[in-house]
């Protein structure tokens, strides 16, 4: 796999075909995110037209509510490194020049398969100066590309926004037909069981958004809290792609 890297973004290709682009972000309002993410047939499954409304762009991890408020900072720094199929971004949040949260995102792109492109992501959180309470809105989200007949679904057989929204499940997905090419594609989020219960929030009719929200937790100064996810960009739909098989492959590792 090949990397193209500059101060703002990192792009990864395999055998000349694009796989994804990672944007380093810019401050609190613009965290790092992945877009575009491609399915094996070359179709883009993410969108980044979220500026101005409530959903972040592409594939994006958010810290949500910390100590009863949004993250604030006097200074924020980000360091990026890439090696082969792996890349990482370390975000350090400082308040009065003292680091209070260090967020490390590590991602690994798996070799492209016939029907799926697999991306493994790990987010490690450390509180170097004082304990932090994460009470809501923390997790991994996906703003999906424009699709016709787009539907959310989860591991329990629920289909549609009203069925998936606010329910705990092992995994969630959004799939449909690309508006121009009429290709069946989808994107799925597999939270690792070690994350604990995950509640999926879906908006398939309006924005095509899927969010895997973890349960509240306390981050103490002597511990590291790690959240793991596998993201699938796939060619096909719920009836042609066995997402359970791919989930079991992930969780049995």
XYZ file of C-alpha atoms in Angstrom:
253
model
C 0.000 0.000 0.000
C 1.153 3.523 -0.768
C 0.784 6.677 1.315
C 0.618 10.253 0.135
C 1.045 12.590 3.087
C 1.020 16.346 3.602
C 0.354 18.620 6.577
C -3.429 18.347 6.185
C -4.208 14.832 4.969
C -2.982 11.303 4.340
C -4.195 9.219 1.376
C -3.788 5.448 0.993
C -3.947 3.457 -2.248
C -3.537 -0.207 -3.145
C -2.327 -1.206 -6.611
C -3.212 2.273 -7.827
C -6.776 2.164 -6.510
C -7.759 4.659 -3.767
C -8.825 3.244 -0.402
C -9.247 6.235 1.901
C -8.100 9.712 2.835
C -7.535 10.780 6.440
C -7.913 14.484 7.254
C -5.967 15.626 10.317
C -8.684 18.059 11.386
C -8.472 21.581 12.726
C -9.322 22.289 16.344
C -12.342 21.285 18.393
C -14.908 21.974 15.676
C -13.051 19.900 13.072
C -11.679 16.639 14.549
C -9.734 14.160 12.393
C -11.945 12.196 10.001
C -11.801 9.759 7.075
C -13.270 10.702 3.695
C -13.545 9.414 1.111
C -13.672 5.732 2.056
C -14.084 3.453 -0.957
C -15.873 0.115 -1.348
C -14.019 -2.545 -3.396
C -15.986 -1.605 -6.554
C -14.596 1.929 -6.369
C -17.761 3.559 -5.008
C -17.411 6.162 -2.252
C -19.437 5.268 0.858
C -18.816 8.407 2.963
C -19.791 12.073 2.736
C -18.246 15.231 4.185
C -20.991 17.790 3.566
C -21.710 18.056 7.272
C -20.389 21.563 7.865
C -23.204 23.507 9.442
C -25.331 20.703 10.897
C -25.049 18.338 13.824
C -23.231 15.384 12.262
C -19.437 15.304 11.780
C -18.070 14.344 8.352
C -17.020 10.941 7.029
C -15.825 8.372 9.561
C -15.215 10.390 12.717
C -14.541 9.670 16.404
C -15.936 12.160 18.900
C -15.306 12.506 22.638
C -18.754 13.950 23.343
C -19.471 15.347 26.790
C -16.482 15.510 29.156
C -16.925 16.702 32.747
C -20.446 17.950 31.906
C -19.293 20.055 28.947
C -17.667 20.025 25.545
C -13.898 19.745 25.262
C -12.177 23.109 25.506
C -8.523 24.016 25.323
C -5.924 26.730 25.498
C -3.815 24.717 23.076
C -4.279 21.616 20.956
C -1.571 19.708 19.111
C -1.761 16.815 16.630
C 1.040 14.523 15.506
C 0.636 12.101 12.594
C 2.699 9.048 11.664
C 2.269 6.433 8.920
C 3.962 3.106 8.237
C 2.835 0.589 5.598
C -0.900 -0.026 6.111
C -1.018 1.679 9.531
C -1.296 5.296 10.528
C -1.862 7.151 13.791
C -2.878 10.569 15.049
C -2.099 11.736 18.581
C -4.191 14.658 19.818
C -3.107 16.386 23.027
C -5.564 18.697 24.764
C -4.017 21.318 27.045
C -5.600 23.662 29.567
C -3.394 26.406 31.044
C -0.433 24.732 29.298
C -1.061 21.446 31.172
C -2.118 18.370 29.163
C -5.403 16.958 30.451
C -6.396 14.536 27.679
C -4.287 12.564 25.219
C -6.246 10.833 22.457
C -4.400 8.377 20.218
C -6.102 7.094 17.078
C -4.435 4.110 15.427
C -5.847 2.719 12.185
C -4.864 -0.231 10.022
C -6.092 -0.792 6.475
C -6.560 -4.449 5.580
C -5.892 -5.740 2.027
C -8.911 -5.245 -0.218
C -11.207 -8.251 -0.598
C -13.758 -9.002 -3.325
C -16.759 -7.569 -1.484
C -15.325 -5.675 1.495
C -12.721 -3.105 2.413
C -11.790 -3.483 6.083
C -10.450 -0.760 8.352
C -9.523 -1.439 11.993
C -9.491 1.539 14.347
C -8.390 1.875 17.960
C -8.808 4.943 20.168
C -6.794 5.151 23.389
C -7.625 7.864 25.915
C -5.362 9.004 28.764
C -5.889 11.665 31.445
C -2.405 12.771 32.560
C -3.408 15.422 35.113
C -6.873 14.660 36.544
C -9.769 12.240 36.149
C -12.350 12.874 33.437
C -16.004 11.877 33.218
C -17.283 10.888 29.767
C -21.055 10.909 30.019
C -22.492 11.086 26.517
C -21.905 11.313 22.805
C -18.624 9.425 22.725
C -18.079 6.942 19.918
C -17.542 6.399 16.212
C -19.867 7.811 13.565
C -20.279 7.610 9.820
C -21.868 10.158 7.528
C -22.792 8.019 4.504
C -22.749 8.988 0.843
C -26.007 9.916 -0.850
C -27.924 6.719 -1.636
C -31.336 5.771 -2.917
C -33.414 3.423 -0.746
C -30.896 3.937 2.051
C -31.666 1.953 5.188
C -30.065 1.466 8.574
C -29.986 -2.015 10.089
C -28.437 -3.717 13.101
C -27.325 -7.136 14.298
C -30.740 -7.918 15.796
C -32.530 -7.828 12.450
C -33.973 -4.360 12.958
C -34.260 -2.384 9.714
C -35.007 1.323 9.397
C -34.204 4.429 11.389
C -37.045 4.037 13.882
C -36.055 0.426 14.593
C -32.287 0.937 14.923
C -32.222 4.316 16.640
C -31.369 4.227 20.382
C -31.089 0.438 20.595
C -28.109 -1.516 21.909
C -26.704 -3.916 19.332
C -23.520 -5.771 18.357
C -23.155 -3.838 15.087
C -24.922 -1.380 12.807
C -24.919 -0.609 9.099
C -26.222 1.748 6.424
C -26.694 0.531 2.856
C -28.481 1.484 -0.363
C -27.984 2.234 -4.064
C -25.569 4.927 -5.159
C -27.569 7.745 -6.672
C -25.668 7.978 -9.973
C -24.409 4.452 -10.671
C -27.198 2.467 -8.947
C -24.557 0.278 -7.304
C -25.477 -1.518 -4.082
C -23.013 -0.486 -1.365
C -22.930 -0.128 2.389
C -20.838 0.801 5.388
C -20.891 -1.001 8.748
C -19.467 -0.250 12.198
C -18.424 -3.204 14.386
C -17.677 -2.124 17.991
C -15.432 -4.631 19.733
C -17.175 -6.428 22.637
C -14.464 -5.110 24.980
C -15.982 -1.627 24.485
C -19.056 -2.640 26.477
C -22.646 -2.009 25.423
C -22.970 0.125 22.290
C -26.106 2.072 21.431
C -26.605 2.825 17.745
C -28.132 6.123 16.691
C -29.377 6.197 13.100
C -30.675 8.831 10.695
C -31.148 7.073 7.372
C -33.899 9.199 5.833
C -32.364 12.652 6.187
C -28.570 12.657 6.483
C -27.593 9.000 6.233
C -25.817 9.020 9.597
C -24.875 6.120 11.870
C -23.286 6.522 15.300
C -21.948 3.816 17.632
C -22.220 5.381 21.096
C -20.408 3.816 24.010
C -21.684 3.776 27.586
C -20.503 6.509 30.028
C -17.211 5.899 31.829
C -14.637 7.526 34.113
C -11.093 7.961 32.873
C -8.674 7.913 35.821
C -5.132 9.253 35.692
C -3.557 5.817 36.189
C -5.483 4.045 33.415
C -5.876 4.021 29.644
C -9.360 3.574 28.207
C -9.326 1.909 24.795
C -12.176 1.643 22.298
C -11.856 -0.622 19.246
C -13.886 -0.666 16.032
C -13.864 -2.345 12.653
C -15.337 -0.393 9.741
C -16.507 -2.230 6.620
C -17.125 -0.602 3.253
C -18.885 -3.293 1.255
C -20.291 -3.994 -2.184
C -23.801 -5.421 -1.948
C -26.624 -5.194 0.557
C -27.991 -6.905 3.668
C -29.186 -9.867 1.617
C -25.942 -10.511 -0.283
C -23.263 -9.720 2.326
C -23.072 -11.789 5.526
C -22.143 -9.072 8.020
C -22.417 -11.508 10.921
C -19.643 -13.612 9.414
C -17.373 -10.577 9.112
C -18.237 -9.514 12.680
C -17.392 -12.952 14.042
C -14.092 -12.911 12.161
C -13.287 -9.603 13.873
C -14.287 -10.576 17.406
C -12.600 -13.986 17.287
C -9.168 -12.443 16.631
